[in-house]
Short mmCIF file of C-alpha atoms in Angstrom, two decimals:
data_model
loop_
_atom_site.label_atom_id
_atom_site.label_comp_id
_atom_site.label_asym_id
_atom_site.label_seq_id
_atom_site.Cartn_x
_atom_site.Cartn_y
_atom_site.Cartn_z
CA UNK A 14 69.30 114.54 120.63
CA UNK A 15 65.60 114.80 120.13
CA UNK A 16 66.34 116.67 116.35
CA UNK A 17 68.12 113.22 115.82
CA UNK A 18 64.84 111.47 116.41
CA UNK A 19 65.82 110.25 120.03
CA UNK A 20 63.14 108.94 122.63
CA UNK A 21 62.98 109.74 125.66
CA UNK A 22 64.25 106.40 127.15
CA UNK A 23 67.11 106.94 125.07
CA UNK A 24 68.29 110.34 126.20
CA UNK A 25 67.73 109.58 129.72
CA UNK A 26 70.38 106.91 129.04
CA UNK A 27 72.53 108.76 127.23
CA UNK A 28 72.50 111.92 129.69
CA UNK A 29 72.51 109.69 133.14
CA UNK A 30 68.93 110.30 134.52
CA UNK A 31 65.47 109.36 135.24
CA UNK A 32 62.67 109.77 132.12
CA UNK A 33 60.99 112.14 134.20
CA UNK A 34 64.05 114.69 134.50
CA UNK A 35 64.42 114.39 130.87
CA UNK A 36 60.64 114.73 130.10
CA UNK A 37 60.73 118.27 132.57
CA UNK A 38 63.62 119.23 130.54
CA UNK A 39 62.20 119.32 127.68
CA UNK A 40 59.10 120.99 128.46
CA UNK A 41 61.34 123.95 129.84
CA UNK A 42 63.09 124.11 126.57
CA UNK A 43 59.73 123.51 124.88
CA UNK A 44 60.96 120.78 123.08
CA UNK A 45 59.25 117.51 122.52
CA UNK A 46 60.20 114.01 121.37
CA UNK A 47 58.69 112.28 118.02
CA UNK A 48 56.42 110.17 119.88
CA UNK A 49 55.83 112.99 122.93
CA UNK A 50 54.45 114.92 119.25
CA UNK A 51 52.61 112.25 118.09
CA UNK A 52 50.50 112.06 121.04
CA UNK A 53 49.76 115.76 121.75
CA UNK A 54 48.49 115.59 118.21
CA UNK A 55 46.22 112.75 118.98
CA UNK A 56 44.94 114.40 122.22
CA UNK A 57 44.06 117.53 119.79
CA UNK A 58 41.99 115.38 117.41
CA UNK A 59 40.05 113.61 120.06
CA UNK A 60 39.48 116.90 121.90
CA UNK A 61 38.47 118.35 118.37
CA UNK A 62 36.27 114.90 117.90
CA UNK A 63 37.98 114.35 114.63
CA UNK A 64 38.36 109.97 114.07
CA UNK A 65 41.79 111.12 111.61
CA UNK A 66 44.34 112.41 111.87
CA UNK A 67 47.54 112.48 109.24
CA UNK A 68 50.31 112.11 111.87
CA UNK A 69 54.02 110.43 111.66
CA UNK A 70 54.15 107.14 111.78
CA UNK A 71 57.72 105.47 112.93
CA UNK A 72 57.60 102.72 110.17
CA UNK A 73 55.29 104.50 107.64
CA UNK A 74 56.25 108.22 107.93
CA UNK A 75 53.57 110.42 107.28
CA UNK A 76 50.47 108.15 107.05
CA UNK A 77 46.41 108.63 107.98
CA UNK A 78 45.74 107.59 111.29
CA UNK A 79 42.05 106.47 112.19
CA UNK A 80 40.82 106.12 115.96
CA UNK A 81 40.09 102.73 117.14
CA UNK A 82 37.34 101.64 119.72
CA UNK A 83 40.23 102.56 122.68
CA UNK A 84 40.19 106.03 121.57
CA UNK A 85 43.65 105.27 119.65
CA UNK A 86 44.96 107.16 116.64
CA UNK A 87 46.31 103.75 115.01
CA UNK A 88 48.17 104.11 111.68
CA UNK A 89 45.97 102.66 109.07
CA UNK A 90 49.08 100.77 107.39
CA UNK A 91 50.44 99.64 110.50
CA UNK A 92 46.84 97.99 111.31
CA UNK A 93 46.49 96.60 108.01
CA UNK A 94 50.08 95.04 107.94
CA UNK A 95 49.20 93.67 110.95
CA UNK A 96 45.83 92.01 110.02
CA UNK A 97 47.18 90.18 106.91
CA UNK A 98 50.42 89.10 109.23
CA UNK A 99 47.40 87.33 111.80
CA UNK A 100 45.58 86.09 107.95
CA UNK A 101 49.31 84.43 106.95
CA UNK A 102 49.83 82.83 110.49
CA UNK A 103 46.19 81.67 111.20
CA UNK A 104 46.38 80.21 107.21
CA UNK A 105 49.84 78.41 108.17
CA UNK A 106 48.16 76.71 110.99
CA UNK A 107 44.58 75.27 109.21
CA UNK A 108 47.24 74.13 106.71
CA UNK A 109 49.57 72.24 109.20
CA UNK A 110 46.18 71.15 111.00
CA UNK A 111 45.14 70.12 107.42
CA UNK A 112 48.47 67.74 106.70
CA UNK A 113 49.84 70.41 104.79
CA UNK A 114 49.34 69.27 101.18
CA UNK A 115 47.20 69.08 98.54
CA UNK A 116 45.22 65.83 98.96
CA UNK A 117 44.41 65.54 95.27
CA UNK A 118 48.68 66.18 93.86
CA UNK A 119 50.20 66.48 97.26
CA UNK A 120 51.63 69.61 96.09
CA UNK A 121 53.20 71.02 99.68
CA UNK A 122 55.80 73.69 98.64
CA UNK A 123 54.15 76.84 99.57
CA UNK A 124 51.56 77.45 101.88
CA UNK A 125 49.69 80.52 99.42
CA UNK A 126 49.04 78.00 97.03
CA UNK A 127 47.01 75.83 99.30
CA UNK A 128 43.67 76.61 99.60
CA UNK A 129 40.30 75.23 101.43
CA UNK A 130 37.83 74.01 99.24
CA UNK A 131 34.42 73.25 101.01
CA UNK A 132 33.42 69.92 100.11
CA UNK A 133 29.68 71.29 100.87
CA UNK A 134 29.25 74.96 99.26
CA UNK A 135 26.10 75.37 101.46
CA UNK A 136 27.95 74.74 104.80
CA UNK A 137 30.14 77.01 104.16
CA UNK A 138 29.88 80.31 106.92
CA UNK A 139 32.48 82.22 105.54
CA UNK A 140 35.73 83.35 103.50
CA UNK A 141 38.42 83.59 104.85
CA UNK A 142 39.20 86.71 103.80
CA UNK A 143 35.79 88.20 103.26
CA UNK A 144 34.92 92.07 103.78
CA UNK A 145 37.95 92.18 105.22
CA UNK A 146 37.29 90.68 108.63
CA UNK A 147 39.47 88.88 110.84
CA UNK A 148 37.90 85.55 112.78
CA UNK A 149 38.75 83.81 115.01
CA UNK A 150 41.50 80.87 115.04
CA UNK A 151 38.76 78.49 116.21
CA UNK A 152 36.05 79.81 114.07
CA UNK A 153 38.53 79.69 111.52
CA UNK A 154 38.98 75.79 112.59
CA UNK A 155 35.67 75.46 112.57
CA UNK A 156 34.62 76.18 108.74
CA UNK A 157 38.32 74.89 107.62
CA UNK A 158 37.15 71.14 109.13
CA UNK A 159 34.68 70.82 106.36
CA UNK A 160 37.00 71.12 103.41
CA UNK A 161 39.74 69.46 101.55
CA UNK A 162 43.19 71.20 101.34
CA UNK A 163 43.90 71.64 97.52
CA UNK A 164 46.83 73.11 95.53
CA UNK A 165 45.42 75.79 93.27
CA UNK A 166 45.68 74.00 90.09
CA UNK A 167 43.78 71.10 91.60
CA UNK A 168 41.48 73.41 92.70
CA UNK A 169 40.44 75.25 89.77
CA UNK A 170 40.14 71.62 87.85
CA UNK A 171 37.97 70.33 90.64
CA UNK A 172 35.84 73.65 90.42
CA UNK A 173 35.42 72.45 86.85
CA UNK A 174 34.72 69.09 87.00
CA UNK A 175 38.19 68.13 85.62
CA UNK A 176 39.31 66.43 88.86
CA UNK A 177 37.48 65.13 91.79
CA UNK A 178 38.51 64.77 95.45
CA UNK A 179 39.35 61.58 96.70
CA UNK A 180 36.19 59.46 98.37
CA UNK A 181 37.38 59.14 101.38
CA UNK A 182 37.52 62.34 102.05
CA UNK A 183 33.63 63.06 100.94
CA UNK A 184 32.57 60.16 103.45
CA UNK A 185 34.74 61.81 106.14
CA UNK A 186 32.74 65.44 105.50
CA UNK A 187 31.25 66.19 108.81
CA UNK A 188 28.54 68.80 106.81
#
């Protein structure tokens, strides 16, 4: 069972006992589970103070691992997948927040071709996606309350001076 990439939870199922029986039993046969592996690795690296360690991931396979602020080997992909996942869902929400359309076209098919354009370049704290760090939903909030939702195209013709934003929205700007 643990050749066919069984966990532990799953064998104790399968042969009618507690983790803990199964967990002894292996360590007689000097066997050890994919994710028993994975973590006698890590406690290696940290002992060795290495910060990665190439290790198997379940969903990546074979993939670097870097030690987080826990003292976690965390799969790099994993980590990343799971920042732009938290980008994509904090995005969908400034867009619903933001009436969910362009307010030059009121293009509103898809979501990744909206965009926040800051009405006031100087107020502007961040991007979004800058250096590759993560804010905050309110933060986020925050910065996305002084710009106008546009559609790409309208964006790139407003950043030329081929279309302009409707006035009301300028008066509204709270920068």
């Amino acid at each position: 069972m643990v050749e066919s990439g069984a966990t532990l939870a799953e064998i104790a199922a399968r042969a009618g006992v507690d983790r803990s029986v199964v967990r002894r039993w292996l360590r007689e046969e000097g066997l050890a589970t994919a994710r028993m592996q994975r973590l006698e690795a890590s406690r290696r690296a940290r002992e060795e103070g290495r910060s990665e360690l190439v290790c198997a991931c379940p969903h990546h396979g074979e993939s670097l691992h870097r030690l987080d602020s826990r003292g976690t080997f965390r799969c790099t992909r994993c980590n990343g997948d799971r920042v732009a996942q938290r980008r994509r869902t904090v995005k969908m929400i400034l867009v619903a927040e933001a009436g969910g359309a362009c307010v030059v076209c009121g293009y509103d098919r898809c979501d990744r071709a909206l965009s926040f354009h800051h009405l006031d370049p100087a107020t502007k704290a961040f991007g979004v996606a800058f250096r590759g760090h993560a804010r905050s939903l309110a933060r986020a909030r925050a910065d996305a309350a002084k710009c106008a939702l546009l559609c790409a195209n309208c964006h790139m013709e407003v950043e030329a001076g081929l279309a302009s934003i409707p006035l009301e929205l300028m008066a509204d700007d709270p920068g």
